[in-house]
């Protein structure tokens, strides 16, 4: 694996901002690190980039360990912090030349790296303009150009669309997809749409803990069936237990004469289930695949997570 976090925690006094997090990321993945404001996303990013030290646990990147090999790891990472510091009195090209020099990029590679970064971020027309004259969207692009100057294996973007208008957001999403062609990308955000638009896999952090690690394609697969009928659990048990395709069922809720069941069966068995219900003269109000969406996962109550 390119990146591995093994039981990583970070404390500030008695407060655990990151609490025993473990995950691994392979080469070429586009990862969405999702969580509400204050969940621990930015702290996790700072630990991964070496800007903060871990309180416990271990982080390895490309076979290197963050403690003893921090400078070598940082050479492999491009990082766009949430509030990207820019020298606004400089032009775009001046700023990137200055950054290339302090990042120890070899002198003979600096101009080509700068040209590549400007090209990838669509900044050619703005290269000679002072950064102070640029819009928020273009300033974010300058930040991304700076992050990829060293042609990193890993690009980490912390809230890259924060404060952008819809058009600028669309351009930033296109840019992220372009970066993913040559680098592993980690996108930290609290916006569901950002993850859904560009990511392949989502890690959800709640109160410093990793509560979900799943591919987005898997989230959209049906997991059982939801059935709403007018029969109580005792009556429905007789019917459902007689259907071989039904592995199990559970009553989720009821309201007046509407009983909602989760039925553990494959989606292809919905017609069979519908036919059986109709033949039993049971009123059917709803029958649909149970799809665990990203919205459902993100909004679930994790109040029982220890902090």
Short mmCIF file of C-alpha atoms in Angstrom, two decimals:
data_model
loop_
_atom_site.label_atom_id
_atom_site.label_comp_id
_atom_site.label_asym_id
_atom_site.label_seq_id
_atom_site.Cartn_x
_atom_site.Cartn_y
_atom_site.Cartn_z
CA UNK A 1 0.00 0.00 0.00
CA UNK A 2 1.16 3.56 -0.71
CA UNK A 3 -0.23 4.99 2.55
CA UNK A 4 -0.91 3.19 5.82
CA UNK A 5 -2.22 4.58 9.10
CA UNK A 6 -2.01 2.09 11.96
CA UNK A 7 -3.99 2.96 15.13
CA UNK A 8 -3.12 6.66 14.85
CA UNK A 9 -4.25 9.11 17.55
CA UNK A 10 -3.56 12.77 18.22
CA UNK A 11 -4.35 14.49 21.50
CA UNK A 12 -4.44 18.15 22.43
CA UNK A 13 -4.40 18.04 26.20
CA UNK A 14 -7.32 15.83 27.22
CA UNK A 15 -9.02 16.19 23.84
CA UNK A 16 -8.53 13.46 21.22
CA UNK A 17 -8.88 15.10 17.82
CA UNK A 18 -7.98 11.82 16.11
CA UNK A 19 -8.86 8.62 17.94
CA UNK A 20 -7.29 5.28 16.94
CA UNK A 21 -7.67 5.62 13.15
CA UNK A 22 -6.44 2.90 10.79
CA UNK A 23 -6.74 2.72 6.99
CA UNK A 24 -4.66 2.02 3.90
CA UNK A 25 -4.65 3.70 0.48
CA UNK A 26 -3.26 2.22 -2.72
CA UNK A 27 -1.54 3.87 -5.65
CA UNK A 28 -3.90 5.74 -7.98
CA UNK A 29 -6.95 5.88 -5.68
CA UNK A 30 -9.19 8.94 -5.32
CA UNK A 31 -10.24 9.07 -1.67
CA UNK A 32 -12.87 11.28 -0.10
CA UNK A 33 -12.23 12.02 3.59
CA UNK A 34 -15.67 13.08 4.72
CA UNK A 35 -16.88 14.49 8.01
CA UNK A 36 -18.65 17.40 9.64
CA UNK A 37 -16.65 20.46 10.65
CA UNK A 38 -14.55 19.56 13.66
CA UNK A 39 -14.66 15.82 12.97
CA UNK A 40 -10.88 15.48 12.74
CA UNK A 41 -10.30 15.60 8.99
CA UNK A 42 -7.78 18.43 8.94
CA UNK A 43 -5.87 16.99 11.89
CA UNK A 44 -5.64 13.66 10.05
CA UNK A 45 -4.26 15.44 6.99
CA UNK A 46 -1.68 17.32 9.06
CA UNK A 47 -0.56 14.07 10.66
CA UNK A 48 -0.22 12.42 7.27
CA UNK A 49 1.84 15.30 5.88
CA UNK A 50 4.05 15.57 8.97
CA UNK A 51 2.85 19.03 10.01
CA UNK A 52 1.71 17.46 13.30
CA UNK A 53 3.26 14.57 15.21
CA UNK A 54 1.18 11.56 16.18
CA UNK A 55 0.45 10.99 19.86
CA UNK A 56 0.36 7.23 19.24
CA UNK A 57 0.29 4.84 16.32
CA UNK A 58 2.29 4.79 13.10
CA UNK A 59 2.06 6.32 9.63
CA UNK A 60 3.97 4.99 6.62
CA UNK A 61 4.08 6.45 3.12
CA UNK A 62 5.69 4.64 0.20
CA UNK A 63 7.54 2.38 2.64
CA UNK A 64 8.82 5.30 4.74
CA UNK A 65 7.84 6.09 8.34
CA UNK A 66 6.61 9.57 9.24
CA UNK A 67 8.83 9.91 12.31
CA UNK A 68 12.29 9.15 10.99
CA UNK A 69 11.60 9.85 7.28
CA UNK A 70 9.40 12.94 7.47
CA UNK A 71 11.35 15.08 4.99
CA UNK A 72 11.51 12.24 2.45
CA UNK A 73 7.77 11.66 2.81
CA UNK A 74 7.03 15.36 2.32
CA UNK A 75 8.92 15.22 -0.98
CA UNK A 76 6.30 12.73 -2.17
CA UNK A 77 3.28 14.78 -1.05
CA UNK A 78 1.61 17.87 -2.45
CA UNK A 79 -0.61 19.59 0.11
CA UNK A 80 -3.27 22.26 -0.31
CA UNK A 81 -4.35 23.40 3.19
CA UNK A 82 -7.85 24.73 3.74
CA UNK A 83 -6.67 28.34 4.00
CA UNK A 84 -3.82 28.31 1.53
CA UNK A 85 -1.18 30.97 2.31
CA UNK A 86 -0.22 32.97 -0.78
CA UNK A 87 2.11 35.92 -1.28
CA UNK A 88 -0.50 38.10 -2.96
CA UNK A 89 1.91 40.88 -3.95
CA UNK A 90 3.72 38.43 -6.24
CA UNK A 91 2.63 37.39 -9.67
CA UNK A 92 1.65 33.76 -10.16
CA UNK A 93 4.92 32.90 -11.89
CA UNK A 94 7.01 34.71 -9.25
CA UNK A 95 5.25 32.89 -6.44
CA UNK A 96 5.72 29.48 -8.07
CA UNK A 97 9.41 30.17 -8.79
CA UNK A 98 9.92 31.13 -5.16
CA UNK A 99 8.12 28.00 -3.98
CA UNK A 100 10.13 25.81 -6.35
CA UNK A 101 13.36 27.15 -4.85
CA UNK A 102 12.38 26.52 -1.21
CA UNK A 103 11.08 23.02 -2.06
CA UNK A 104 14.58 22.07 -3.20
CA UNK A 105 13.46 21.19 -6.70
CA UNK A 106 16.67 20.91 -8.77
CA UNK A 107 17.37 24.14 -10.65
CA UNK A 108 17.42 22.39 -14.02
CA UNK A 109 13.87 21.04 -13.38
CA UNK A 110 12.23 24.09 -11.89
CA UNK A 111 11.04 25.85 -15.04
CA UNK A 112 9.61 22.66 -16.55
CA UNK A 113 7.86 21.76 -13.28
CA UNK A 114 6.38 25.26 -13.08
CA UNK A 115 5.18 25.07 -16.69
CA UNK A 116 3.61 21.66 -16.05
CA UNK A 117 1.86 22.93 -12.90
CA UNK A 118 0.54 26.05 -14.64
CA UNK A 119 -0.67 23.99 -17.59
CA UNK A 120 -2.47 21.41 -15.42
CA UNK A 121 -4.21 24.12 -13.39
CA UNK A 122 -5.12 26.24 -16.44
CA UNK A 123 -3.23 29.30 -15.21
CA UNK A 124 -1.31 30.24 -18.36
CA UNK A 125 -3.41 33.33 -19.01
CA UNK A 126 -2.95 34.48 -15.39
CA UNK A 127 0.75 33.64 -14.99
CA UNK A 128 1.95 37.25 -15.04
CA UNK A 129 -0.89 38.72 -12.97
CA UNK A 130 -0.44 39.65 -9.30
CA UNK A 131 -2.19 37.08 -7.13
CA UNK A 132 -4.07 39.87 -5.34
CA UNK A 133 -6.00 40.54 -8.57
CA UNK A 134 -7.22 36.96 -8.94
CA UNK A 135 -10.63 35.61 -7.97
CA UNK A 136 -11.07 33.07 -5.18
CA UNK A 137 -11.27 30.26 -7.73
CA UNK A 138 -8.02 31.23 -9.43
CA UNK A 139 -6.28 31.63 -6.07
CA UNK A 140 -7.29 28.06 -5.26
CA UNK A 141 -5.75 27.00 -8.56
CA UNK A 142 -2.52 28.76 -7.61
CA UNK A 143 -2.58 26.79 -4.36
CA UNK A 144 -3.03 23.54 -6.28
CA UNK A 145 -0.24 24.50 -8.71
CA UNK A 146 2.02 25.03 -5.71
CA UNK A 147 0.97 21.66 -4.27
CA UNK A 148 1.94 19.78 -7.46
CA UNK A 149 5.18 21.66 -8.22
CA UNK A 150 7.27 18.75 -6.98
CA UNK A 151 5.24 16.32 -9.12
CA UNK A 152 4.14 14.35 -6.04
CA UNK A 153 2.87 10.78 -5.81
CA UNK A 154 0.19 11.97 -3.42
CA UNK A 155 -1.94 15.11 -3.60
CA UNK A 156 -3.87 16.12 -0.47
CA UNK A 157 -6.57 18.77 -0.85
CA UNK A 158 -8.26 20.14 2.28
CA UNK A 159 -11.66 21.70 1.45
CA UNK A 160 -10.53 22.74 -2.07
CA UNK A 161 -13.95 24.13 -3.10
CA UNK A 162 -14.56 26.10 0.08
CA UNK A 163 -15.93 29.53 -0.88
CA UNK A 164 -16.09 28.83 -4.61
CA UNK A 165 -19.12 29.62 -6.74
CA UNK A 166 -20.79 26.81 -8.77
CA UNK A 167 -18.73 27.45 -11.91
CA UNK A 168 -15.46 27.58 -9.97
CA UNK A 169 -16.46 24.41 -8.13
CA UNK A 170 -17.06 22.64 -11.44
CA UNK A 171 -13.62 23.71 -12.68
CA UNK A 172 -11.98 22.50 -9.45
CA UNK A 173 -13.67 19.10 -9.78
CA UNK A 174 -12.34 18.77 -13.33
CA UNK A 175 -8.89 19.70 -12.07
CA UNK A 176 -9.03 17.06 -9.33
CA UNK A 177 -9.94 14.38 -11.87
CA UNK A 178 -7.02 15.50 -14.03
CA UNK A 179 -4.61 15.28 -11.09
CA UNK A 180 -5.84 11.77 -10.34
CA UNK A 181 -4.45 10.54 -13.67
CA UNK A 182 -0.90 10.77 -12.31
CA UNK A 183 -1.26 10.93 -8.51
CA UNK A 184 -3.15 9.41 -5.61
CA UNK A 185 -5.61 12.08 -4.47
CA UNK A 186 -7.06 12.56 -0.99
CA UNK A 187 -9.89 15.07 -0.85
CA UNK A 188 -10.94 16.26 2.60
CA UNK A 189 -14.38 17.85 2.75
CA UNK A 190 -17.67 18.12 4.63
CA UNK A 191 -19.63 18.39 1.36
CA UNK A 192 -21.23 15.15 0.15
CA UNK A 193 -21.47 16.33 -3.45
CA UNK A 194 -17.71 16.76 -3.68
CA UNK A 195 -17.09 13.14 -2.75
CA UNK A 196 -19.85 11.86 -5.03
CA UNK A 197 -18.56 13.92 -7.97
CA UNK A 198 -14.91 12.88 -7.99
CA UNK A 199 -14.08 10.10 -5.50
CA UNK A 200 -13.99 6.32 -5.79
CA UNK A 201 -13.91 5.55 -2.07
CA UNK A 202 -15.07 7.33 1.05
CA UNK A 203 -13.68 7.45 4.57
CA UNK A 204 -16.10 9.03 7.06
CA UNK A 205 -14.73 10.46 10.30
CA UNK A 206 -17.01 11.27 13.21
CA UNK A 207 -15.69 12.72 16.50
CA UNK A 208 -12.15 11.71 15.62
CA UNK A 209 -13.02 8.09 14.81
CA UNK A 210 -13.15 6.37 11.43
CA UNK A 211 -16.70 5.06 11.14
CA UNK A 212 -16.92 4.16 7.43
CA UNK A 213 -14.45 2.93 4.83
CA UNK A 214 -16.26 1.91 1.65
CA UNK A 215 -16.15 2.19 -2.12
CA UNK A 216 -18.87 4.45 -3.51
CA UNK A 217 -19.89 1.83 -6.07
CA UNK A 218 -20.68 -0.57 -3.22
CA UNK A 219 -22.80 2.02 -1.44
CA UNK A 220 -25.22 2.13 -4.35
CA UNK A 221 -25.86 -1.62 -4.33
CA UNK A 222 -29.09 -2.91 -2.86
CA UNK A 223 -28.87 -4.60 0.53
CA UNK A 224 -32.14 -6.43 0.98
CA UNK A 225 -35.64 -5.10 0.39
CA UNK A 226 -37.97 -2.70 2.20
CA UNK A 227 -41.62 -3.80 2.41
CA UNK A 228 -44.54 -1.80 3.85
CA UNK A 229 -47.79 -3.74 4.30
CA UNK A 230 -50.87 -3.81 6.55
CA UNK A 231 -49.93 -7.00 8.45
CA UNK A 232 -48.29 -7.29 11.85
CA UNK A 233 -45.12 -9.28 12.51
CA UNK A 234 -46.90 -12.48 13.52
CA UNK A 235 -48.99 -12.59 10.34
CA UNK A 236 -46.11 -11.64 8.06
CA UNK A 237 -43.89 -14.32 9.59
CA UNK A 238 -46.21 -17.01 8.24
CA UNK A 239 -45.87 -15.66 4.70
CA UNK A 240 -42.20 -14.71 4.67
CA UNK A 241 -41.02 -17.92 6.29
CA UNK A 242 -42.75 -19.85 3.51
CA UNK A 243 -40.68 -18.14 0.79
CA UNK A 244 -37.33 -19.95 0.28
CA UNK A 245 -35.69 -16.82 -1.21
CA UNK A 246 -36.22 -14.90 2.05
CA UNK A 247 -33.28 -15.44 4.38
CA UNK A 248 -34.67 -13.41 7.29
CA UNK A 249 -36.75 -10.34 8.07
CA UNK A 250 -37.19 -7.77 10.80
CA UNK A 251 -39.91 -5.27 11.66
CA UNK A 252 -38.35 -1.80 11.45
CA UNK A 253 -41.32 0.36 12.43
CA UNK A 254 -45.09 0.64 12.35
CA UNK A 255 -47.52 3.53 12.19
CA UNK A 256 -51.24 2.80 12.57
CA UNK A 257 -51.86 0.03 10.04
CA UNK A 258 -48.57 0.43 8.13
CA UNK A 259 -45.83 -2.06 9.07
CA UNK A 260 -42.35 -1.52 7.64
CA UNK A 261 -40.10 -4.59 7.26
CA UNK A 262 -36.54 -5.12 6.17
CA UNK A 263 -36.43 -8.39 4.23
CA UNK A 264 -33.08 -10.06 3.67
CA UNK A 265 -33.39 -11.25 0.08
CA UNK A 266 -31.82 -10.43 -3.27
CA UNK A 267 -33.20 -7.57 -5.34
CA UNK A 268 -34.08 -9.98 -8.18
CA UNK A 269 -36.66 -11.60 -5.87
CA UNK A 270 -38.83 -8.47 -5.64
CA UNK A 271 -41.38 -9.76 -8.25
CA UNK A 272 -41.65 -13.05 -6.38
CA UNK A 273 -42.18 -11.24 -3.10
CA UNK A 274 -44.80 -8.96 -4.65
CA UNK A 275 -46.69 -11.91 -6.11
CA UNK A 276 -46.70 -13.77 -2.80
CA UNK A 277 -48.01 -10.71 -0.93
CA UNK A 278 -50.80 -10.15 -3.46
CA UNK A 279 -51.82 -13.81 -3.43
CA UNK A 280 -52.08 -13.64 0.38
CA UNK A 281 -54.50 -10.67 0.01
CA UNK A 282 -52.16 -8.42 1.96
CA UNK A 283 -52.30 -4.70 1.15
CA UNK A 284 -48.91 -3.63 -0.22
CA UNK A 285 -47.97 0.04 0.21
CA UNK A 286 -44.30 -0.03 -0.73
CA UNK A 287 -41.76 -2.52 -2.05
CA UNK A 288 -38.28 -1.33 -3.01
CA UNK A 289 -34.57 -2.21 -2.82
CA UNK A 290 -32.86 -1.07 0.37
CA UNK A 291 -29.98 1.07 -0.89
CA UNK A 292 -27.44 2.30 1.64
CA UNK A 293 -26.58 5.72 0.20
CA UNK A 294 -23.77 8.06 1.17
CA UNK A 295 -26.37 10.53 2.45
CA UNK A 296 -27.78 7.92 4.82
CA UNK A 297 -24.34 6.97 6.13
CA UNK A 298 -23.32 10.59 6.64
CA UNK A 299 -26.49 11.51 8.50
CA UNK A 300 -26.56 8.45 10.78
CA UNK A 301 -26.28 9.16 14.49
CA UNK A 302 -22.88 8.07 15.75
CA UNK A 303 -23.50 9.56 19.18
CA UNK A 304 -22.34 6.31 20.76
CA UNK A 305 -18.83 6.73 19.39
CA UNK A 306 -16.41 7.21 22.26
CA UNK A 307 -14.38 10.40 22.25
#
